[in-house]
Amino acid sequence: MSDNEFSYLSEKILEAKIHDSPYPHIEIENFLSPEHFQKIIQDNQIHFEECADTKDLLKKLKEKSYEVITFPGCNTDLKMYLKSLETGEWKHGTRGNPIESYGVTLRLMKYENDFLSRLVEYMNGKEFESSMKKKFGIEERTEIISAVQKNLTRYEISPHPDVSKKCMTYLLNINKEEAEKYDVHTHMLKFKKEYEYVYETWEKGDFEREWVPWDWCDTVKRHTKNNSIIMFTPSHRTLHAVKMDYPHTKFQRTQIYGNLMYPGRDVKKYRKNKHHDLKAE
């Protein structure tokens, strides 16, 4: 390891226990040191005072250098989003997926705090990337992306194992303390017995892995703890999901969200399928 101030994060990954249920993953509590964690959550780009309403929140986030991004389970049309919040009417089944609502995801694009900038730079660097790949035995070439993101209310992604081009998914909670009281967290799931045949369908590699209905699955655990990170390498079993309805003017679900991607992987060989194509005969 280098003598970087954040090298201890990579050491924690290498030393972490791999949990088997509901699929191989690591979960590390108190990932950032207490001093580092306090610097993050006390930063006024990360957390700030309660907003009057959603329009005020979106204005505040823009002022703080957050930008709306294209993200699964979300919409970039803010007028449509605001109207849905006002009327309670949501366009169900966006892009054919079995979801009942959609949210907005914003990514922090410019860091005013040098400490936060250094942390995100480290989490986009080779040492951090190498520690994950070594932990999970990944040898193929990858590209890394880590960023501070906020997910606003009604964000939903139904159970899915991630697409075949994704090598690693990792989520670090950097929320306000009250976030633990709300269901804004990632669910880790497994198929109910009557739907376990889908594992075999995906394992054959004929289909791209798609989203499936919530009622096909059972939640095994939720990633709720603040300053904890979960990390797994996607496979046909790595079902995870999120569905939230919470007062985002008081606080926002905030994470350092990251992925490793396979830049050269040929995904054209995978046929597309939707959840209704996976139903047993």
mmCIF file of C-alpha atoms in Angstrom:
data_model
loop_
_atom_site.group_PDB
_atom_site.id
_atom_site.type_symbol
_atom_site.label_atom_id
_atom_site.label_comp_id
_atom_site.label_asym_id
_atom_site.label_seq_id
_atom_site.Cartn_x
_atom_site.Cartn_y
_atom_site.Cartn_z
ATOM 1 C CA MET A 1 0.000 0.000 0.000
ATOM 2 C CA SER A 2 1.026 3.592 -0.559
ATOM 3 C CA ASP A 3 1.268 6.163 2.213
ATOM 4 C CA ASN A 4 -1.868 7.931 0.938
ATOM 5 C CA GLU A 5 -4.111 9.251 3.720
ATOM 6 C CA PHE A 6 -6.912 7.001 2.421
ATOM 7 C CA SER A 7 -4.919 3.794 1.912
ATOM 8 C CA TYR A 8 -6.539 2.353 5.025
ATOM 9 C CA LEU A 9 -9.783 2.041 3.019
ATOM 10 C CA SER A 10 -8.160 -0.363 0.572
ATOM 11 C CA GLU A 11 -6.666 -2.300 3.478
ATOM 12 C CA LYS A 12 -10.134 -2.669 5.023
ATOM 13 C CA ILE A 13 -11.436 -4.099 1.751
ATOM 14 C CA LEU A 14 -8.625 -6.640 1.543
ATOM 15 C CA GLU A 15 -9.140 -7.688 5.175
ATOM 16 C CA ALA A 16 -12.958 -7.833 5.046
ATOM 17 C CA LYS A 17 -14.927 -11.040 5.436
ATOM 18 C CA ILE A 18 -16.919 -12.143 2.392
ATOM 19 C CA HIS A 19 -20.487 -12.902 3.446
ATOM 20 C CA ASP A 20 -22.374 -15.592 1.512
ATOM 21 C CA SER A 21 -26.014 -14.634 2.142
ATOM 22 C CA PRO A 22 -27.893 -13.868 -0.009
ATOM 23 C CA TYR A 23 -24.840 -13.892 -2.352
ATOM 24 C CA PRO A 24 -21.118 -13.168 -1.935
ATOM 25 C CA HIS A 25 -20.523 -9.593 -0.763
ATOM 26 C CA ILE A 26 -18.593 -7.589 1.760
ATOM 27 C CA GLU A 27 -20.143 -5.141 4.191
ATOM 28 C CA ILE A 28 -17.799 -2.949 6.202
ATOM 29 C CA GLU A 29 -19.132 -0.802 9.016
ATOM 30 C CA ASN A 30 -17.275 2.377 10.066
ATOM 31 C CA PHE A 31 -15.565 2.383 6.679
ATOM 32 C CA LEU A 32 -14.269 5.930 6.952
ATOM 33 C CA SER A 33 -12.379 6.822 10.102
ATOM 34 C CA PRO A 34 -14.463 8.838 12.604
ATOM 35 C CA GLU A 35 -12.478 11.978 11.788
ATOM 36 C CA HIS A 36 -12.895 11.538 8.032
ATOM 37 C CA PHE A 37 -16.580 10.664 8.324
ATOM 38 C CA GLN A 38 -17.298 13.807 10.319
ATOM 39 C CA LYS A 39 -15.523 15.925 7.717
ATOM 40 C CA ILE A 40 -17.818 14.466 5.071
ATOM 41 C CA ILE A 41 -21.187 14.721 6.777
ATOM 42 C CA GLN A 42 -20.452 18.201 8.138
ATOM 43 C CA ASP A 43 -19.580 19.498 4.678
ATOM 44 C CA ASN A 44 -22.324 21.879 3.486
ATOM 45 C CA GLN A 45 -22.176 20.458 -0.026
ATOM 46 C CA ILE A 46 -23.162 17.082 1.406
ATOM 47 C CA HIS A 47 -25.795 18.142 3.954
ATOM 48 C CA PHE A 48 -27.561 21.451 4.495
ATOM 49 C CA GLU A 49 -30.620 22.978 6.104
ATOM 50 C CA GLU A 50 -34.187 21.854 5.404
ATOM 51 C CA CYS A 51 -35.684 23.243 2.190
ATOM 52 C CA ALA A 52 -39.130 24.825 1.857
ATOM 53 C CA ASP A 53 -40.264 22.492 -0.933
ATOM 54 C CA THR A 54 -38.923 20.386 -3.811
ATOM 55 C CA LYS A 55 -38.388 23.375 -6.109
ATOM 56 C CA ASP A 56 -36.341 25.033 -3.382
ATOM 57 C CA LEU A 57 -34.387 21.786 -2.933
ATOM 58 C CA LEU A 58 -33.586 21.502 -6.637
ATOM 59 C CA LYS A 59 -32.463 25.136 -6.687
ATOM 60 C CA LYS A 60 -30.249 24.559 -3.642
ATOM 61 C CA LEU A 61 -28.707 21.434 -5.177
ATOM 62 C CA LYS A 62 -27.916 23.294 -8.388
ATOM 63 C CA GLU A 63 -26.247 26.074 -6.401
ATOM 64 C CA LYS A 64 -24.125 23.443 -4.673
ATOM 65 C CA SER A 65 -22.918 22.031 -8.027
ATOM 66 C CA TYR A 66 -25.165 18.976 -8.280
ATOM 67 C CA GLU A 67 -26.412 18.053 -11.731
ATOM 68 C CA VAL A 68 -29.295 15.805 -12.729
ATOM 69 C CA ILE A 69 -27.950 12.681 -14.418
ATOM 70 C CA THR A 70 -29.458 9.849 -16.407
ATOM 71 C CA PHE A 71 -29.762 6.967 -13.965
ATOM 72 C CA PRO A 72 -31.835 3.778 -13.736
ATOM 73 C CA GLY A 73 -35.148 4.274 -11.932
ATOM 74 C CA CYS A 74 -35.021 8.016 -12.523
ATOM 75 C CA ASN A 75 -36.245 10.756 -14.814
ATOM 76 C CA THR A 76 -34.325 13.795 -16.035
ATOM 77 C CA ASP A 77 -37.522 15.730 -16.840
ATOM 78 C CA LEU A 78 -37.897 17.863 -13.724
ATOM 79 C CA LYS A 79 -41.225 19.359 -14.806
ATOM 80 C CA MET A 80 -42.700 15.872 -15.135
ATOM 81 C CA TYR A 81 -41.199 14.868 -11.788
ATOM 82 C CA LEU A 82 -42.624 17.914 -9.997
ATOM 83 C CA LYS A 83 -46.033 17.336 -11.558
ATOM 84 C CA SER A 84 -46.036 13.689 -10.431
ATOM 85 C CA LEU A 85 -45.132 14.752 -6.886
ATOM 86 C CA GLU A 86 -47.977 17.257 -6.937
ATOM 87 C CA THR A 87 -50.649 14.977 -8.389
ATOM 88 C CA GLY A 88 -49.490 11.628 -7.013
ATOM 89 C CA GLU A 89 -49.806 10.176 -10.500
ATOM 90 C CA TRP A 90 -46.785 8.289 -11.753
ATOM 91 C CA LYS A 91 -46.037 6.720 -15.084
ATOM 92 C CA HIS A 92 -45.813 3.033 -14.169
ATOM 93 C CA GLY A 93 -43.603 0.523 -15.910
ATOM 94 C CA THR A 94 -41.078 2.985 -17.323
ATOM 95 C CA ARG A 95 -39.216 1.349 -20.253
ATOM 96 C CA GLY A 96 -41.157 -1.837 -19.602
ATOM 97 C CA ASN A 97 -39.724 -2.294 -16.103
ATOM 98 C CA PRO A 98 -41.984 -3.408 -13.225
ATOM 99 C CA ILE A 99 -41.815 -0.188 -11.173
ATOM 100 C CA GLU A 100 -44.512 2.131 -9.828
ATOM 101 C CA SER A 101 -42.682 5.468 -9.701
ATOM 102 C CA TYR A 102 -39.428 7.210 -10.563
ATOM 103 C CA GLY A 103 -37.076 9.607 -8.858
ATOM 104 C CA VAL A 104 -34.265 11.997 -9.693
ATOM 105 C CA THR A 105 -30.562 11.326 -9.183
ATOM 106 C CA LEU A 106 -28.081 14.167 -8.897
ATOM 107 C CA ARG A 107 -24.304 13.897 -8.950
ATOM 108 C CA LEU A 108 -21.886 16.338 -7.328
ATOM 109 C CA MET A 109 -19.784 17.714 -10.174
ATOM 110 C CA LYS A 110 -17.531 20.255 -8.455
ATOM 111 C CA TYR A 111 -16.012 19.857 -4.997
ATOM 112 C CA GLU A 112 -15.550 22.977 -2.898
ATOM 113 C CA ASN A 113 -13.936 21.032 -0.041
ATOM 114 C CA ASP A 114 -10.411 19.870 -0.861
ATOM 115 C CA PHE A 115 -10.712 16.938 1.538
ATOM 116 C CA LEU A 116 -13.812 15.619 -0.218
ATOM 117 C CA SER A 117 -12.124 16.098 -3.579
ATOM 118 C CA ARG A 118 -9.111 14.057 -2.441
ATOM 119 C CA LEU A 119 -11.321 11.269 -1.106
ATOM 120 C CA VAL A 120 -13.297 10.919 -4.337
ATOM 121 C CA GLU A 121 -10.066 11.111 -6.334
ATOM 122 C CA TYR A 122 -8.661 8.233 -4.263
ATOM 123 C CA MET A 123 -11.839 6.206 -4.765
ATOM 124 C CA ASN A 124 -11.382 6.683 -8.508
ATOM 125 C CA GLY A 125 -7.739 5.645 -8.347
ATOM 126 C CA LYS A 126 -5.754 2.508 -9.106
ATOM 127 C CA GLU A 127 -5.018 1.502 -5.507
ATOM 128 C CA PHE A 128 -8.705 1.451 -4.552
ATOM 129 C CA GLU A 129 -9.671 -0.293 -7.797
ATOM 130 C CA SER A 130 -6.919 -2.896 -7.374
ATOM 131 C CA SER A 131 -7.977 -3.738 -3.820
ATOM 132 C CA MET A 132 -11.510 -4.582 -4.981
ATOM 133 C CA LYS A 133 -10.292 -6.659 -7.903
ATOM 134 C CA LYS A 134 -7.839 -8.569 -5.718
ATOM 135 C CA LYS A 135 -10.510 -9.216 -3.081
ATOM 136 C CA PHE A 136 -12.915 -10.722 -5.606
ATOM 137 C CA GLY A 137 -10.343 -12.306 -7.940
ATOM 138 C CA ILE A 138 -11.017 -10.056 -10.936
ATOM 139 C CA GLU A 139 -8.256 -10.103 -13.563
ATOM 140 C CA GLU A 140 -10.045 -8.638 -16.587
ATOM 141 C CA ARG A 141 -9.402 -4.960 -17.454
ATOM 142 C CA THR A 142 -11.830 -2.568 -15.776
ATOM 143 C CA GLU A 143 -12.685 1.109 -15.526
ATOM 144 C CA ILE A 144 -13.729 2.756 -12.269
ATOM 145 C CA ILE A 145 -16.235 5.484 -11.469
ATOM 146 C CA SER A 146 -16.949 6.792 -7.956
ATOM 147 C CA ALA A 147 -19.055 9.869 -7.226
ATOM 148 C CA VAL A 148 -21.178 11.583 -4.593
ATOM 149 C CA GLN A 149 -24.840 11.143 -5.510
ATOM 150 C CA LYS A 150 -28.243 12.025 -4.080
ATOM 151 C CA ASN A 151 -31.455 10.126 -4.867
ATOM 152 C CA LEU A 152 -34.709 12.024 -4.369
ATOM 153 C CA THR A 153 -37.993 10.543 -3.235
ATOM 154 C CA ARG A 154 -39.927 7.964 -5.306
ATOM 155 C CA TYR A 155 -36.691 6.606 -6.737
ATOM 156 C CA GLU A 156 -37.277 2.931 -7.457
ATOM 157 C CA ILE A 157 -35.356 0.079 -9.040
ATOM 158 C CA SER A 158 -37.066 -3.287 -8.752
ATOM 159 C CA PRO A 159 -34.945 -6.402 -8.027
ATOM 160 C CA HIS A 160 -32.164 -6.906 -10.565
ATOM 161 C CA PRO A 161 -28.664 -8.450 -10.609
ATOM 162 C CA ASP A 162 -26.970 -5.684 -12.706
ATOM 163 C CA VAL A 163 -26.096 -5.905 -16.379
ATOM 164 C CA SER A 164 -23.305 -8.131 -17.665
ATOM 165 C CA LYS A 165 -20.993 -5.199 -18.465
ATOM 166 C CA LYS A 166 -20.771 -4.255 -14.776
ATOM 167 C CA CYS A 167 -17.892 -5.806 -12.831
ATOM 168 C CA MET A 168 -18.430 -4.373 -9.348
ATOM 169 C CA THR A 169 -21.053 -2.373 -7.481
ATOM 170 C CA TYR A 170 -20.269 -0.520 -4.250
ATOM 171 C CA LEU A 171 -22.322 1.847 -2.088
ATOM 172 C CA LEU A 172 -21.064 3.933 0.836
ATOM 173 C CA ASN A 173 -23.767 5.558 2.988
ATOM 174 C CA ILE A 174 -22.973 9.158 3.970
ATOM 175 C CA ASN A 175 -26.436 10.144 5.148
ATOM 176 C CA LYS A 176 -27.806 12.372 7.844
ATOM 177 C CA GLU A 177 -28.458 10.396 11.004
ATOM 178 C CA GLU A 178 -32.258 10.362 10.558
ATOM 179 C CA ALA A 179 -31.953 8.472 7.257
ATOM 180 C CA GLU A 180 -31.711 5.161 9.150
ATOM 181 C CA LYS A 181 -35.354 5.630 10.243
ATOM 182 C CA TYR A 182 -36.667 5.597 6.664
ATOM 183 C CA ASP A 183 -36.733 2.910 3.981
ATOM 184 C CA VAL A 184 -34.303 4.642 1.650
ATOM 185 C CA HIS A 185 -31.793 1.818 1.661
ATOM 186 C CA THR A 186 -30.642 -0.903 -0.693
ATOM 187 C CA HIS A 187 -32.425 -4.254 -0.352
ATOM 188 C CA MET A 188 -30.443 -7.432 -0.992
ATOM 189 C CA LEU A 189 -32.806 -10.179 -2.118
ATOM 190 C CA LYS A 190 -33.251 -13.736 -3.320
ATOM 191 C CA PHE A 191 -35.919 -15.297 -5.518
ATOM 192 C CA LYS A 192 -38.854 -17.018 -3.893
ATOM 193 C CA LYS A 193 -38.750 -20.755 -4.518
ATOM 194 C CA GLU A 194 -41.265 -20.638 -7.349
ATOM 195 C CA TYR A 195 -39.059 -18.181 -9.272
ATOM 196 C CA GLU A 196 -35.670 -19.783 -8.689
ATOM 197 C CA TYR A 197 -35.720 -21.083 -12.267
ATOM 198 C CA VAL A 198 -34.767 -17.544 -13.361
ATOM 199 C CA TYR A 199 -31.314 -18.036 -11.818
ATOM 200 C CA GLU A 200 -30.730 -20.869 -14.275
ATOM 201 C CA THR A 201 -31.955 -18.772 -17.194
ATOM 202 C CA TRP A 202 -29.505 -16.002 -16.372
ATOM 203 C CA GLU A 203 -26.680 -18.405 -15.547
ATOM 204 C CA LYS A 204 -26.797 -19.822 -19.074
ATOM 205 C CA GLY A 205 -25.765 -16.379 -20.315
ATOM 206 C CA ASP A 206 -28.311 -16.280 -23.145
ATOM 207 C CA PHE A 207 -30.143 -13.242 -21.774
ATOM 208 C CA GLU A 208 -29.099 -9.882 -20.431
ATOM 209 C CA ARG A 209 -30.151 -9.750 -16.787
ATOM 210 C CA GLU A 210 -33.232 -7.552 -16.381
ATOM 211 C CA TRP A 211 -35.413 -6.132 -13.606
ATOM 212 C CA VAL A 212 -38.070 -8.390 -12.106
ATOM 213 C CA PRO A 213 -41.177 -7.700 -9.963
ATOM 214 C CA TRP A 214 -40.782 -7.197 -6.220
ATOM 215 C CA ASP A 215 -43.232 -9.971 -5.419
ATOM 216 C CA TRP A 216 -40.956 -12.535 -7.074
ATOM 217 C CA CYS A 217 -38.380 -11.962 -4.319
ATOM 218 C CA ASP A 218 -37.777 -11.830 -0.574
ATOM 219 C CA THR A 219 -35.521 -9.258 1.092
ATOM 220 C CA VAL A 220 -32.719 -10.976 3.013
ATOM 221 C CA LYS A 221 -30.991 -7.855 4.351
ATOM 222 C CA ARG A 222 -30.933 -4.076 3.933
ATOM 223 C CA HIS A 223 -27.884 -1.841 3.841
ATOM 224 C CA THR A 224 -28.980 0.713 6.449
ATOM 225 C CA LYS A 225 -25.996 1.681 8.564
ATOM 226 C CA ASN A 226 -24.375 5.019 8.040
ATOM 227 C CA ASN A 227 -20.676 5.060 7.139
ATOM 228 C CA SER A 228 -20.938 1.459 5.945
ATOM 229 C CA ILE A 229 -20.097 0.153 2.492
ATOM 230 C CA ILE A 230 -21.412 -2.868 0.635
ATOM 231 C CA MET A 231 -19.589 -4.297 -2.341
ATOM 232 C CA PHE A 232 -20.241 -7.213 -4.660
ATOM 233 C CA THR A 233 -19.406 -8.416 -8.128
ATOM 234 C CA PRO A 234 -22.604 -8.902 -10.170
ATOM 235 C CA SER A 235 -23.690 -12.379 -11.146
ATOM 236 C CA HIS A 236 -26.986 -14.102 -11.906
ATOM 237 C CA ARG A 237 -27.709 -14.157 -8.146
ATOM 238 C CA THR A 238 -26.937 -10.595 -7.029
ATOM 239 C CA LEU A 239 -30.508 -9.321 -6.748
ATOM 240 C CA HIS A 240 -30.716 -5.871 -5.186
ATOM 241 C CA ALA A 241 -33.300 -3.112 -5.295
ATOM 242 C CA VAL A 242 -34.492 0.150 -3.780
ATOM 243 C CA LYS A 243 -37.878 1.806 -3.397
ATOM 244 C CA MET A 244 -38.230 5.015 -1.461
ATOM 245 C CA ASP A 245 -40.849 7.500 -0.379
ATOM 246 C CA TYR A 246 -39.372 9.921 2.137
ATOM 247 C CA PRO A 247 -39.243 13.667 3.052
ATOM 248 C CA HIS A 248 -36.364 14.708 0.819
ATOM 249 C CA THR A 249 -36.683 18.376 1.736
ATOM 250 C CA LYS A 250 -35.423 17.414 5.237
ATOM 251 C CA PHE A 251 -32.528 15.244 4.038
ATOM 252 C CA GLN A 252 -31.537 13.335 0.922
ATOM 253 C CA ARG A 253 -30.350 9.774 0.496
ATOM 254 C CA THR A 254 -26.645 10.449 -0.073
ATOM 255 C CA GLN A 255 -23.940 7.985 -1.050
ATOM 256 C CA ILE A 256 -20.559 7.658 -2.601
ATOM 257 C CA TYR A 257 -21.725 5.400 -5.391
ATOM 258 C CA GLY A 258 -19.334 3.411 -7.514
ATOM 259 C CA ASN A 259 -18.899 0.810 -10.205
ATOM 260 C CA LEU A 260 -16.193 -1.080 -11.974
ATOM 261 C CA MET A 261 -17.082 -1.670 -15.596
ATOM 262 C CA TYR A 262 -15.730 -4.056 -18.234
ATOM 263 C CA PRO A 263 -14.899 -1.581 -21.040
ATOM 264 C CA GLY A 264 -14.204 -4.169 -23.707
ATOM 265 C CA ARG A 265 -16.864 -6.757 -22.931
ATOM 266 C CA ASP A 266 -19.036 -7.775 -25.869
ATOM 267 C CA VAL A 267 -22.621 -7.484 -24.639
ATOM 268 C CA LYS A 268 -24.272 -7.820 -28.051
ATOM 269 C CA LYS A 269 -24.323 -11.598 -27.606
ATOM 270 C CA TYR A 270 -26.891 -11.225 -24.822
ATOM 271 C CA ARG A 271 -30.510 -11.203 -25.882
ATOM 272 C CA LYS A 272 -32.763 -8.665 -24.220
ATOM 273 C CA ASN A 273 -35.633 -9.932 -22.155
ATOM 274 C CA LYS A 274 -38.208 -8.384 -19.845
ATOM 275 C CA HIS A 275 -39.664 -9.899 -16.725
ATOM 276 C CA HIS A 276 -42.766 -11.192 -18.547
ATOM 277 C CA ASP A 277 -40.491 -13.277 -20.813
ATOM 278 C CA LEU A 278 -39.118 -15.076 -17.750
ATOM 279 C CA LYS A 279 -42.430 -16.446 -16.515
ATOM 280 C CA ALA A 280 -42.591 -20.214 -16.276
ATOM 281 C CA GLU A 281 -44.732 -22.015 -18.829
#
